[in-house]
Amino acid sequence: METLAASDHTSVVSINIFVALLCACIVLGHLLEENRWMNESITALFIGLCTGAVILLVTRGKNSHLLVFSEDLFFIYLLPPIIFNAGFQVKKKQFFRNFITIMMFGAIGTLVSCSIISFGVSKLFKKLGVDSQDIGDYLAIGAIFAATDSVCTLQVLNQDETPLLYSLVFGEGVVNDATSVVLFNAIQGFDISSFDYSIGLHFIGNFIHLFLTSTLLGVFTGLLSAFVIKKLYFGRHSTDREVALMILMAYLSYVLAELFYLSGILTVFFCGIVMSHYTWHNVTESSRITTKHAFATLSFIAELFIFLYVGMDALDIEKWRFVNDSPGTSVAVSSILLCLILIGRAAFVFPLSFLSNLAKKNTNEYITFREQIIIWWAGLMRGAVSMALAYNKFTRAGHTQKKENALMITSTITVVLFSTAVFGLMSQPLIRCLLPPGKVSASVASSENSSPKDSITVPLLGHRVDDSENPRPTSLRLLLTTPTHTVHRYWRKFDDAFMRPVFGGRGFVPYVPGSPIERSTPAL
């Protein structure tokens, strides 16, 4: 057997160490499960920092990481399973009930935050002597730091304990990521010399077109997987084919969106929602259990991978060498960016929450001031999306060529580390302080279980009802056939008459001998 080449052997060693570190993150995360300060993301971040420091010492200051950061690795391989699993597990009734608010936070809020950050850095950076950027660079910086970290949000908020907050913050995070990426790409091709108001209108039109097209592509892919699995009954011969087809169709939706220059984040998110509503109920019981845990496991590993690498890359000596002669400037730039992030988020969370409350008739659905503070705080964390966009803008193949670019990369790393560690560590204590256990349990009592991890699936759209006035039906069929809201009633009629007979779903798939529904029919 031929021995491995030196470079190949080095890669194998790096991969072994990285996998061992992932295992360490899981073990420590389990041991710190009851700690109200720590979570897996922060644990992975600190382990990455410690590992980077050890590598620096071993290599005598020449290197600090095992792998070279690649935005392609992040966007093509790591982000899709995280976003898909979030859509697959999300409580659909909460998400669609707050859809308008989520879109306001995710789209309008991102534009407001980007504008404030861009305006702030354009004025304050010049006072620090950092004036080599042009208008396009300032706008790109605004788009980079307007991107919240939806990955860390999943670790901080609990979908069962705070369903409303989880729905708002995570839903905003998905739309925010898509808006930030679209905005960043538009700025990259922006022609400053021909700027006029028509360009702004053109951008808005492109964003609406991108959102609708990406959403429809995700819905189409999800419905296609449901139809194929329902008609061909893969489970009669092999449940592995069902599971493989669901995983591949989910990933296909993302790469198709990237192929057609759409938003893969939105596409794979809505594909996950549709698959959980139709496809998941068309497979055998064993396939349901397998897919539920497979999607969650892939998402969990991808999250740990991202934070572990961000921690290691924070000590990249090549980038910090450029700013050694002016550490005060680096600290000042990072501080300015953090302050602008705080101001930019507050500038839209509180006003848009006020407008959202005005549009709601039921006072029980109001976003309280305490909840607004949590929404503001939970969205302050910056993570892998900001890192990927910053590397795309200020580096080439992971390497920094100019001092100004190195300053922006190191400032981005500082902001990501500080926001994740400080804001992330303080998030759970803040939630416990502002939302006592009594309020949390009340919100849980009024929430619905509508994700694949629950034993009962309820309609896609609905309205919160008062249990004292409208007692919850004890029969599943009675629950599914009792409309609770006008929009819900029309959706149920359309879903029952056209969608479920074609694409399947719990309780609405016609009995066919030998089909995947045959075993579960008596249980329903």
JSON list of N, CA and C in Angstrom, two decimals, residues 78-127:
[
{"chain": "A", "resi": 78, "resn": "LEU", "atom": "N", "xyz": [-22.74, 23.81, 4.98]},
{"chain": "A", "resi": 78, "resn": "LEU", "atom": "CA", "xyz": [-23.06, 23.91, 6.40]},
{"chain": "A", "resi": 78, "resn": "LEU", "atom": "C", "xyz": [-24.39, 24.61, 6.68]},
{"chain": "A", "resi": 79, "resn": "LEU", "atom": "N", "xyz": [-24.70, 25.66, 5.93]},
{"chain": "A", "resi": 79, "resn": "LEU", "atom": "CA", "xyz": [-25.92, 26.41, 6.20]},
{"chain": "A", "resi": 79, "resn": "LEU", "atom": "C", "xyz": [-27.21, 25.67, 5.80]},
{"chain": "A", "resi": 80, "resn": "PRO", "atom": "N", "xyz": [-27.26, 24.95, 4.66]},
{"chain": "A", "resi": 80, "resn": "PRO", "atom": "CA", "xyz": [-28.52, 24.31, 4.26]},
{"chain": "A", "resi": 80, "resn": "PRO", "atom": "C", "xyz": [-29.14, 23.38, 5.30]},
{"chain": "A", "resi": 81, "resn": "PRO", "atom": "N", "xyz": [-28.40, 22.45, 5.94]},
{"chain": "A", "resi": 81, "resn": "PRO", "atom": "CA", "xyz": [-29.05, 21.58, 6.92]},
{"chain": "A", "resi": 81, "resn": "PRO", "atom": "C", "xyz": [-29.58, 22.34, 8.13]},
{"chain": "A", "resi": 82, "resn": "ILE", "atom": "N", "xyz": [-28.93, 23.44, 8.50]},
{"chain": "A", "resi": 82, "resn": "ILE", "atom": "CA", "xyz": [-29.39, 24.22, 9.66]},
{"chain": "A", "resi": 82, "resn": "ILE", "atom": "C", "xyz": [-30.73, 24.88, 9.35]},
{"chain": "A", "resi": 83, "resn": "ILE", "atom": "N", "xyz": [-30.80, 25.56, 8.21]},
{"chain": "A", "resi": 83, "resn": "ILE", "atom": "CA", "xyz": [-32.03, 26.28, 7.86]},
{"chain": "A", "resi": 83, "resn": "ILE", "atom": "C", "xyz": [-33.16, 25.30, 7.54]},
{"chain": "A", "resi": 84, "resn": "PHE", "atom": "N", "xyz": [-32.86, 24.21, 6.84]},
{"chain": "A", "resi": 84, "resn": "PHE", "atom": "CA", "xyz": [-33.90, 23.24, 6.52]},
{"chain": "A", "resi": 84, "resn": "PHE", "atom": "C", "xyz": [-34.50, 22.63, 7.78]},
{"chain": "A", "resi": 85, "resn": "ASN", "atom": "N", "xyz": [-33.65, 22.23, 8.71]},
{"chain": "A", "resi": 85, "resn": "ASN", "atom": "CA", "xyz": [-34.16, 21.61, 9.92]},
{"chain": "A", "resi": 85, "resn": "ASN", "atom": "C", "xyz": [-35.02, 22.59, 10.72]},
{"chain": "A", "resi": 86, "resn": "ALA", "atom": "N", "xyz": [-34.63, 23.86, 10.71]},
{"chain": "A", "resi": 86, "resn": "ALA", "atom": "CA", "xyz": [-35.43, 24.87, 11.40]},
{"chain": "A", "resi": 86, "resn": "ALA", "atom": "C", "xyz": [-36.81, 24.98, 10.76]},
{"chain": "A", "resi": 87, "resn": "GLY", "atom": "N", "xyz": [-36.89, 24.97, 9.43]},
{"chain": "A", "resi": 87, "resn": "GLY", "atom": "CA", "xyz": [-38.19, 24.99, 8.77]},
{"chain": "A", "resi": 87, "resn": "GLY", "atom": "C", "xyz": [-38.96, 23.71, 8.99]},
{"chain": "A", "resi": 88, "resn": "PHE", "atom": "N", "xyz": [-38.25, 22.59, 9.05]},
{"chain": "A", "resi": 88, "resn": "PHE", "atom": "CA", "xyz": [-38.88, 21.28, 9.23]},
{"chain": "A", "resi": 88, "resn": "PHE", "atom": "C", "xyz": [-39.48, 21.14, 10.63]},
{"chain": "A", "resi": 89, "resn": "GLN", "atom": "N", "xyz": [-38.84, 21.76, 11.64]},
{"chain": "A", "resi": 89, "resn": "GLN", "atom": "CA", "xyz": [-39.28, 21.62, 13.02]},
{"chain": "A", "resi": 89, "resn": "GLN", "atom": "C", "xyz": [-40.09, 22.82, 13.51]},
{"chain": "A", "resi": 90, "resn": "VAL", "atom": "N", "xyz": [-40.18, 23.89, 12.73]},
{"chain": "A", "resi": 90, "resn": "VAL", "atom": "CA", "xyz": [-40.80, 25.12, 13.22]},
{"chain": "A", "resi": 90, "resn": "VAL", "atom": "C", "xyz": [-42.29, 24.90, 13.46]},
{"chain": "A", "resi": 91, "resn": "LYS", "atom": "N", "xyz": [-42.80, 25.60, 14.46]},
{"chain": "A", "resi": 91, "resn": "LYS", "atom": "CA", "xyz": [-44.24, 25.58, 14.72]},
{"chain": "A", "resi": 91, "resn": "LYS", "atom": "C", "xyz": [-44.92, 26.45, 13.67]},
{"chain": "A", "resi": 92, "resn": "LYS", "atom": "N", "xyz": [-45.59, 25.81, 12.75]},
{"chain": "A", "resi": 92, "resn": "LYS", "atom": "CA", "xyz": [-46.10, 26.52, 11.57]},
{"chain": "A", "resi": 92, "resn": "LYS", "atom": "C", "xyz": [-47.20, 27.52, 11.92]},
{"chain": "A", "resi": 93, "resn": "LYS", "atom": "N", "xyz": [-48.03, 27.18, 12.89]},
{"chain": "A", "resi": 93, "resn": "LYS", "atom": "CA", "xyz": [-49.11, 28.11, 13.23]},
{"chain": "A", "resi": 93, "resn": "LYS", "atom": "C", "xyz": [-48.54, 29.41, 13.79]},
{"chain": "A", "resi": 94, "resn": "GLN", "atom": "N", "xyz": [-47.54, 29.30, 14.66]},
{"chain": "A", "resi": 94, "resn": "GLN", "atom": "CA", "xyz": [-46.91, 30.50, 15.20]},
{"chain": "A", "resi": 94, "resn": "GLN", "atom": "C", "xyz": [-46.24, 31.30, 14.09]},
{"chain": "A", "resi": 95, "resn": "PHE", "atom": "N", "xyz": [-45.56, 30.61, 13.19]},
{"chain": "A", "resi": 95, "resn": "PHE", "atom": "CA", "xyz": [-44.82, 31.30, 12.14]},
{"chain": "A", "resi": 95, "resn": "PHE", "atom": "C", "xyz": [-45.77, 32.06, 11.21]},
{"chain": "A", "resi": 96, "resn": "PHE", "atom": "N", "xyz": [-46.82, 31.41, 10.74]},
{"chain": "A", "resi": 96, "resn": "PHE", "atom": "CA", "xyz": [-47.70, 32.07, 9.77]},
{"chain": "A", "resi": 96, "resn": "PHE", "atom": "C", "xyz": [-48.64, 33.07, 10.44]},
{"chain": "A", "resi": 97, "resn": "ARG", "atom": "N", "xyz": [-48.93, 32.88, 11.71]},
{"chain": "A", "resi": 97, "resn": "ARG", "atom": "CA", "xyz": [-49.73, 33.88, 12.41]},
{"chain": "A", "resi": 97, "resn": "ARG", "atom": "C", "xyz": [-48.97, 35.19, 12.50]},
{"chain": "A", "resi": 98, "resn": "ASN", "atom": "N", "xyz": [-47.66, 35.11, 12.68]},
{"chain": "A", "resi": 98, "resn": "ASN", "atom": "CA", "xyz": [-46.84, 36.32, 12.81]},
{"chain": "A", "resi": 98, "resn": "ASN", "atom": "C", "xyz": [-46.06, 36.61, 11.53]},
{"chain": "A", "resi": 99, "resn": "PHE", "atom": "N", "xyz": [-46.56, 36.15, 10.40]},
{"chain": "A", "resi": 99, "resn": "PHE", "atom": "CA", "xyz": [-45.81, 36.26, 9.15]},
{"chain": "A", "resi": 99, "resn": "PHE", "atom": "C", "xyz": [-45.54, 37.71, 8.78]},
{"chain": "A", "resi": 100, "resn": "ILE", "atom": "N", "xyz": [-46.55, 38.59, 8.91]},
{"chain": "A", "resi": 100, "resn": "ILE", "atom": "CA", "xyz": [-46.36, 40.00, 8.54]},
{"chain": "A", "resi": 100, "resn": "ILE", "atom": "C", "xyz": [-45.32, 40.65, 9.45]},
{"chain": "A", "resi": 101, "resn": "THR", "atom": "N", "xyz": [-45.40, 40.38, 10.75]},
{"chain": "A", "resi": 101, "resn": "THR", "atom": "CA", "xyz": [-44.42, 40.94, 11.68]},
{"chain": "A", "resi": 101, "resn": "THR", "atom": "C", "xyz": [-43.02, 40.44, 11.37]},
{"chain": "A", "resi": 102, "resn": "ILE", "atom": "N", "xyz": [-42.90, 39.14, 11.06]},
{"chain": "A", "resi": 102, "resn": "ILE", "atom": "CA", "xyz": [-41.61, 38.56, 10.73]},
{"chain": "A", "resi": 102, "resn": "ILE", "atom": "C", "xyz": [-41.03, 39.22, 9.48]},
{"chain": "A", "resi": 103, "resn": "MET", "atom": "N", "xyz": [-41.86, 39.44, 8.48]},
{"chain": "A", "resi": 103, "resn": "MET", "atom": "CA", "xyz": [-41.38, 40.08, 7.25]},
{"chain": "A", "resi": 103, "resn": "MET", "atom": "C", "xyz": [-40.98, 41.53, 7.51]},
{"chain": "A", "resi": 104, "resn": "MET", "atom": "N", "xyz": [-41.71, 42.21, 8.38]},
{"chain": "A", "resi": 104, "resn": "MET", "atom": "CA", "xyz": [-41.33, 43.59, 8.72]},
{"chain": "A", "resi": 104, "resn": "MET", "atom": "C", "xyz": [-39.96, 43.62, 9.39]},
{"chain": "A", "resi": 105, "resn": "PHE", "atom": "N", "xyz": [-39.77, 42.74, 10.37]},
{"chain": "A", "resi": 105, "resn": "PHE", "atom": "CA", "xyz": [-38.49, 42.68, 11.07]},
{"chain": "A", "resi": 105, "resn": "PHE", "atom": "C", "xyz": [-37.37, 42.26, 10.12]},
{"chain": "A", "resi": 106, "resn": "GLY", "atom": "N", "xyz": [-37.63, 41.21, 9.32]},
{"chain": "A", "resi": 106, "resn": "GLY", "atom": "CA", "xyz": [-36.58, 40.62, 8.51]},
{"chain": "A", "resi": 106, "resn": "GLY", "atom": "C", "xyz": [-36.18, 41.46, 7.31]},
{"chain": "A", "resi": 107, "resn": "ALA", "atom": "N", "xyz": [-37.15, 42.07, 6.63]},
{"chain": "A", "resi": 107, "resn": "ALA", "atom": "CA", "xyz": [-36.85, 42.83, 5.42]},
{"chain": "A", "resi": 107, "resn": "ALA", "atom": "C", "xyz": [-36.65, 44.32, 5.71]},
{"chain": "A", "resi": 108, "resn": "ILE", "atom": "N", "xyz": [-37.71, 44.96, 6.24]},
{"chain": "A", "resi": 108, "resn": "ILE", "atom": "CA", "xyz": [-37.60, 46.40, 6.52]},
{"chain": "A", "resi": 108, "resn": "ILE", "atom": "C", "xyz": [-36.55, 46.66, 7.60]},
{"chain": "A", "resi": 109, "resn": "GLY", "atom": "N", "xyz": [-36.55, 45.83, 8.65]},
{"chain": "A", "resi": 109, "resn": "GLY", "atom": "CA", "xyz": [-35.59, 46.02, 9.73]},
{"chain": "A", "resi": 109, "resn": "GLY", "atom": "C", "xyz": [-34.15, 45.90, 9.26]},
{"chain": "A", "resi": 110, "resn": "THR", "atom": "N", "xyz": [-33.89, 44.95, 8.37]},
{"chain": "A", "resi": 110, "resn": "THR", "atom": "CA", "xyz": [-32.52, 44.78, 7.85]},
{"chain": "A", "resi": 110, "resn": "THR", "atom": "C", "xyz": [-32.09, 46.00, 7.06]},
{"chain": "A", "resi": 111, "resn": "LEU", "atom": "N", "xyz": [-32.99, 46.55, 6.25]},
{"chain": "A", "resi": 111, "resn": "LEU", "atom": "CA", "xyz": [-32.66, 47.75, 5.49]},
{"chain": "A", "resi": 111, "resn": "LEU", "atom": "C", "xyz": [-32.39, 48.94, 6.40]},
{"chain": "A", "resi": 112, "resn": "VAL", "atom": "N", "xyz": [-33.20, 49.07, 7.47]},
{"chain": "A", "resi": 112, "resn": "VAL", "atom": "CA", "xyz": [-32.99, 50.17, 8.42]},
{"chain": "A", "resi": 112, "resn": "VAL", "atom": "C", "xyz": [-31.64, 50.01, 9.12]},
{"chain": "A", "resi": 113, "resn": "SER", "atom": "N", "xyz": [-31.37, 48.80, 9.61]},
{"chain": "A", "resi": 113, "resn": "SER", "atom": "CA", "xyz": [-30.10, 48.54, 10.29]},
{"chain": "A", "resi": 113, "resn": "SER", "atom": "C", "xyz": [-28.91, 48.77, 9.37]},
{"chain": "A", "resi": 114, "resn": "CYS", "atom": "N", "xyz": [-29.01, 48.30, 8.14]},
{"chain": "A", "resi": 114, "resn": "CYS", "atom": "CA", "xyz": [-27.93, 48.48, 7.17]},
{"chain": "A", "resi": 114, "resn": "CYS", "atom": "C", "xyz": [-27.68, 49.96, 6.89]},
{"chain": "A", "resi": 115, "resn": "SER", "atom": "N", "xyz": [-28.75, 50.73, 6.77]},
{"chain": "A", "resi": 115, "resn": "SER", "atom": "CA", "xyz": [-28.61, 52.17, 6.50]},
{"chain": "A", "resi": 115, "resn": "SER", "atom": "C", "xyz": [-27.92, 52.89, 7.65]},
{"chain": "A", "resi": 116, "resn": "ILE", "atom": "N", "xyz": [-28.31, 52.56, 8.89]},
{"chain": "A", "resi": 116, "resn": "ILE", "atom": "CA", "xyz": [-27.72, 53.22, 10.05]},
{"chain": "A", "resi": 116, "resn": "ILE", "atom": "C", "xyz": [-26.25, 52.86, 10.19]},
{"chain": "A", "resi": 117, "resn": "ILE", "atom": "N", "xyz": [-25.93, 51.58, 10.01]},
{"chain": "A", "resi": 117, "resn": "ILE", "atom": "CA", "xyz": [-24.53, 51.15, 10.14]},
{"chain": "A", "resi": 117, "resn": "ILE", "atom": "C", "xyz": [-23.68, 51.78, 9.04]},
{"chain": "A", "resi": 118, "resn": "SER", "atom": "N", "xyz": [-24.19, 51.79, 7.81]},
{"chain": "A", "resi": 118, "resn": "SER", "atom": "CA", "xyz": [-23.43, 52.36, 6.70]},
{"chain": "A", "resi": 118, "resn": "SER", "atom": "C", "xyz": [-23.19, 53.86, 6.90]},
{"chain": "A", "resi": 119, "resn": "PHE", "atom": "N", "xyz": [-24.24, 54.57, 7.33]},
{"chain": "A", "resi": 119, "resn": "PHE", "atom": "CA", "xyz": [-24.10, 56.02, 7.56]},
{"chain": "A", "resi": 119, "resn": "PHE", "atom": "C", "xyz": [-23.13, 56.27, 8.71]},
{"chain": "A", "resi": 120, "resn": "GLY", "atom": "N", "xyz": [-23.22, 55.47, 9.77]},
{"chain": "A", "resi": 120, "resn": "GLY", "atom": "CA", "xyz": [-22.35, 55.67, 10.93]},
{"chain": "A", "resi": 120, "resn": "GLY", "atom": "C", "xyz": [-20.88, 55.45, 10.60]},
{"chain": "A", "resi": 121, "resn": "VAL", "atom": "N", "xyz": [-20.57, 54.35, 9.91]},
{"chain": "A", "resi": 121, "resn": "VAL", "atom": "CA", "xyz": [-19.16, 54.07, 9.61]},
{"chain": "A", "resi": 121, "resn": "VAL", "atom": "C", "xyz": [-18.60, 55.09, 8.61]},
{"chain": "A", "resi": 122, "resn": "SER", "atom": "N", "xyz": [-19.44, 55.58, 7.71]},
{"chain": "A", "resi": 122, "resn": "SER", "atom": "CA", "xyz": [-18.95, 56.57, 6.74]},
{"chain": "A", "resi": 122, "resn": "SER", "atom": "C", "xyz": [-18.55, 57.87, 7.42]},
{"chain": "A", "resi": 123, "resn": "LYS", "atom": "N", "xyz": [-19.20, 58.20, 8.54]},
{"chain": "A", "resi": 123, "resn": "LYS", "atom": "CA", "xyz": [-18.88, 59.43, 9.25]},
{"chain": "A", "resi": 123, "resn": "LYS", "atom": "C", "xyz": [-17.79, 59.25, 10.30]},
{"chain": "A", "resi": 124, "resn": "LEU", "atom": "N", "xyz": [-17.83, 58.11, 11.01]},
{"chain": "A", "resi": 124, "resn": "LEU", "atom": "CA", "xyz": [-16.92, 57.92, 12.15]},
{"chain": "A", "resi": 124, "resn": "LEU", "atom": "C", "xyz": [-15.56, 57.35, 11.74]},
{"chain": "A", "resi": 125, "resn": "PHE", "atom": "N", "xyz": [-15.54, 56.52, 10.70]},
{"chain": "A", "resi": 125, "resn": "PHE", "atom": "CA", "xyz": [-14.25, 55.93, 10.30]},
{"chain": "A", "resi": 125, "resn": "PHE", "atom": "C", "xyz": [-13.27, 57.00, 9.83]},
{"chain": "A", "resi": 126, "resn": "LYS", "atom": "N", "xyz": [-13.78, 58.05, 9.20]},
{"chain": "A", "resi": 126, "resn": "LYS", "atom": "CA", "xyz": [-12.90, 59.11, 8.71]},
{"chain": "A", "resi": 126, "resn": "LYS", "atom": "C", "xyz": [-12.20, 59.82, 9.85]},
{"chain": "A", "resi": 127, "resn": "LYS", "atom": "N", "xyz": [-12.88, 59.92, 11.01]},
{"chain": "A", "resi": 127, "resn": "LYS", "atom": "CA", "xyz": [-12.27, 60.57, 12.16]},
{"chain": "A", "resi": 127, "resn": "LYS", "atom": "C", "xyz": [-11.14, 59.73, 12.75]}
]
